[in-house]
Amino acid sequence: MDDMTKEEMQRFLNREAEKGSTEYEALKALADILGIEFPELKQKEKAE
């Protein structure tokens, strides 16, 4: 695993945003690069 500085991580997230990625997609991609597990989000059902 390559170490990334905070600045490098922020630049990566900025590039992902410019490409149109959602925040979730960008963070998941960053986690993959860093070799860490990213939790899956579960949708909450609305009771109406």
Short mmCIF file of N, CA and C in Angstrom, two decimals:
data_model
loop_
_atom_site.label_atom_id
_atom_site.label_comp_id
_atom_site.label_asym_id
_atom_site.label_seq_id
_atom_site.Cartn_x
_atom_site.Cartn_y
_atom_site.Cartn_z
N MET A 1 0.85 -1.18 0.00
CA MET A 1 0.00 0.00 0.00
C MET A 1 0.89 1.24 0.00
N ASP A 2 0.60 2.17 -0.88
CA ASP A 2 1.32 3.44 -0.90
C ASP A 2 0.71 4.38 0.12
N ASP A 3 1.56 5.10 0.83
CA ASP A 3 1.07 6.10 1.78
C ASP A 3 0.70 7.35 1.01
N MET A 4 -0.44 7.94 1.36
CA MET A 4 -0.89 9.18 0.74
C MET A 4 -0.98 10.25 1.83
N THR A 5 -0.56 11.44 1.49
CA THR A 5 -0.72 12.55 2.43
C THR A 5 -2.16 13.03 2.37
N LYS A 6 -2.55 13.83 3.34
CA LYS A 6 -3.90 14.40 3.34
C LYS A 6 -4.14 15.22 2.08
N GLU A 7 -3.12 15.93 1.65
CA GLU A 7 -3.25 16.76 0.45
C GLU A 7 -3.48 15.90 -0.79
N GLU A 8 -2.76 14.78 -0.89
CA GLU A 8 -2.95 13.87 -2.02
C GLU A 8 -4.35 13.26 -2.01
N MET A 9 -4.81 12.91 -0.83
CA MET A 9 -6.17 12.35 -0.72
C MET A 9 -7.21 13.39 -1.14
N GLN A 10 -7.02 14.63 -0.71
CA GLN A 10 -7.96 15.68 -1.07
C GLN A 10 -7.94 15.94 -2.58
N ARG A 11 -6.76 15.94 -3.18
CA ARG A 11 -6.67 16.12 -4.63
C ARG A 11 -7.38 14.99 -5.36
N PHE A 12 -7.23 13.76 -4.87
CA PHE A 12 -7.91 12.62 -5.47
C PHE A 12 -9.43 12.83 -5.39
N LEU A 13 -9.93 13.21 -4.22
CA LEU A 13 -11.37 13.42 -4.05
C LEU A 13 -11.86 14.56 -4.93
N ASN A 14 -11.07 15.61 -5.07
CA ASN A 14 -11.44 16.73 -5.95
C ASN A 14 -11.53 16.28 -7.40
N ARG A 15 -10.57 15.46 -7.85
CA ARG A 15 -10.61 14.95 -9.23
C ARG A 15 -11.84 14.08 -9.44
N GLU A 16 -12.17 13.25 -8.46
CA GLU A 16 -13.35 12.40 -8.57
C GLU A 16 -14.62 13.25 -8.67
N ALA A 17 -14.69 14.33 -7.90
CA ALA A 17 -15.85 15.23 -7.96
C ALA A 17 -15.95 15.89 -9.33
N GLU A 18 -14.81 16.28 -9.89
CA GLU A 18 -14.80 16.88 -11.23
C GLU A 18 -15.29 15.90 -12.29
N LYS A 19 -15.02 14.61 -12.08
CA LYS A 19 -15.48 13.58 -13.02
C LYS A 19 -16.96 13.28 -12.85
N GLY A 20 -17.58 13.79 -11.78
CA GLY A 20 -19.00 13.57 -11.56
C GLY A 20 -19.31 12.41 -10.62
N SER A 21 -18.31 11.88 -9.95
CA SER A 21 -18.54 10.80 -8.99
C SER A 21 -19.28 11.34 -7.76
N THR A 22 -20.10 10.49 -7.17
CA THR A 22 -20.74 10.88 -5.92
C THR A 22 -19.70 10.83 -4.81
N GLU A 23 -20.03 11.44 -3.68
CA GLU A 23 -19.12 11.42 -2.54
C GLU A 23 -18.86 9.97 -2.11
N TYR A 24 -19.91 9.16 -2.09
CA TYR A 24 -19.78 7.76 -1.70
C TYR A 24 -18.83 7.02 -2.65
N GLU A 25 -19.01 7.21 -3.96
CA GLU A 25 -18.15 6.54 -4.94
C GLU A 25 -16.70 6.97 -4.79
N ALA A 26 -16.49 8.27 -4.56
CA ALA A 26 -15.13 8.79 -4.42
C ALA A 26 -14.46 8.23 -3.16
N LEU A 27 -15.19 8.20 -2.06
CA LEU A 27 -14.61 7.68 -0.82
C LEU A 27 -14.35 6.19 -0.92
N LYS A 28 -15.23 5.46 -1.60
CA LYS A 28 -15.04 4.02 -1.78
C LYS A 28 -13.79 3.78 -2.63
N ALA A 29 -13.61 4.56 -3.68
CA ALA A 29 -12.42 4.41 -4.53
C ALA A 29 -11.16 4.73 -3.74
N LEU A 30 -11.20 5.76 -2.90
CA LEU A 30 -10.05 6.10 -2.07
C LEU A 30 -9.74 4.98 -1.09
N ALA A 31 -10.76 4.41 -0.48
CA ALA A 31 -10.56 3.30 0.45
C ALA A 31 -9.91 2.11 -0.27
N ASP A 32 -10.36 1.84 -1.50
CA ASP A 32 -9.76 0.75 -2.28
C ASP A 32 -8.28 1.01 -2.53
N ILE A 33 -7.92 2.25 -2.87
CA ILE A 33 -6.53 2.60 -3.11
C ILE A 33 -5.70 2.41 -1.84
N LEU A 34 -6.27 2.81 -0.71
CA LEU A 34 -5.56 2.72 0.56
C LEU A 34 -5.55 1.31 1.13
N GLY A 35 -6.36 0.43 0.55
CA GLY A 35 -6.39 -0.96 1.01
C GLY A 35 -7.17 -1.15 2.30
N ILE A 36 -8.16 -0.28 2.52
CA ILE A 36 -8.99 -0.43 3.71
C ILE A 36 -10.42 -0.77 3.29
N GLU A 37 -11.15 -1.37 4.21
CA GLU A 37 -12.52 -1.78 3.91
C GLU A 37 -13.47 -0.61 4.12
N PHE A 38 -14.35 -0.40 3.16
CA PHE A 38 -15.33 0.69 3.24
C PHE A 38 -16.69 0.06 3.52
N PRO A 39 -17.40 0.53 4.52
CA PRO A 39 -18.69 -0.09 4.86
C PRO A 39 -19.74 0.16 3.79
N GLU A 40 -20.62 -0.80 3.60
CA GLU A 40 -21.73 -0.66 2.67
C GLU A 40 -22.84 0.12 3.36
N LEU A 41 -23.45 1.05 2.63
CA LEU A 41 -24.56 1.81 3.17
C LEU A 41 -25.86 1.08 2.90
N LYS A 42 -26.73 1.07 3.86
CA LYS A 42 -28.05 0.44 3.69
C LYS A 42 -29.10 1.54 3.63
N GLN A 43 -30.02 1.40 2.69
CA GLN A 43 -31.10 2.36 2.54
C GLN A 43 -32.13 2.11 3.63
N LYS A 44 -32.57 3.19 4.28
CA LYS A 44 -33.62 3.07 5.28
C LYS A 44 -34.97 3.20 4.57
N GLU A 45 -35.88 2.32 4.92
CA GLU A 45 -37.22 2.39 4.34
C GLU A 45 -38.04 3.41 5.10
N LYS A 46 -38.76 4.25 4.33
CA LYS A 46 -39.62 5.24 4.94
C LYS A 46 -40.98 4.61 5.21
N ALA A 47 -41.45 4.76 6.43
CA ALA A 47 -42.78 4.26 6.78
C ALA A 47 -43.77 5.40 6.59
N GLU A 48 -44.63 5.25 5.59
CA GLU A 48 -45.62 6.29 5.33
C GLU A 48 -47.01 5.74 5.46
#
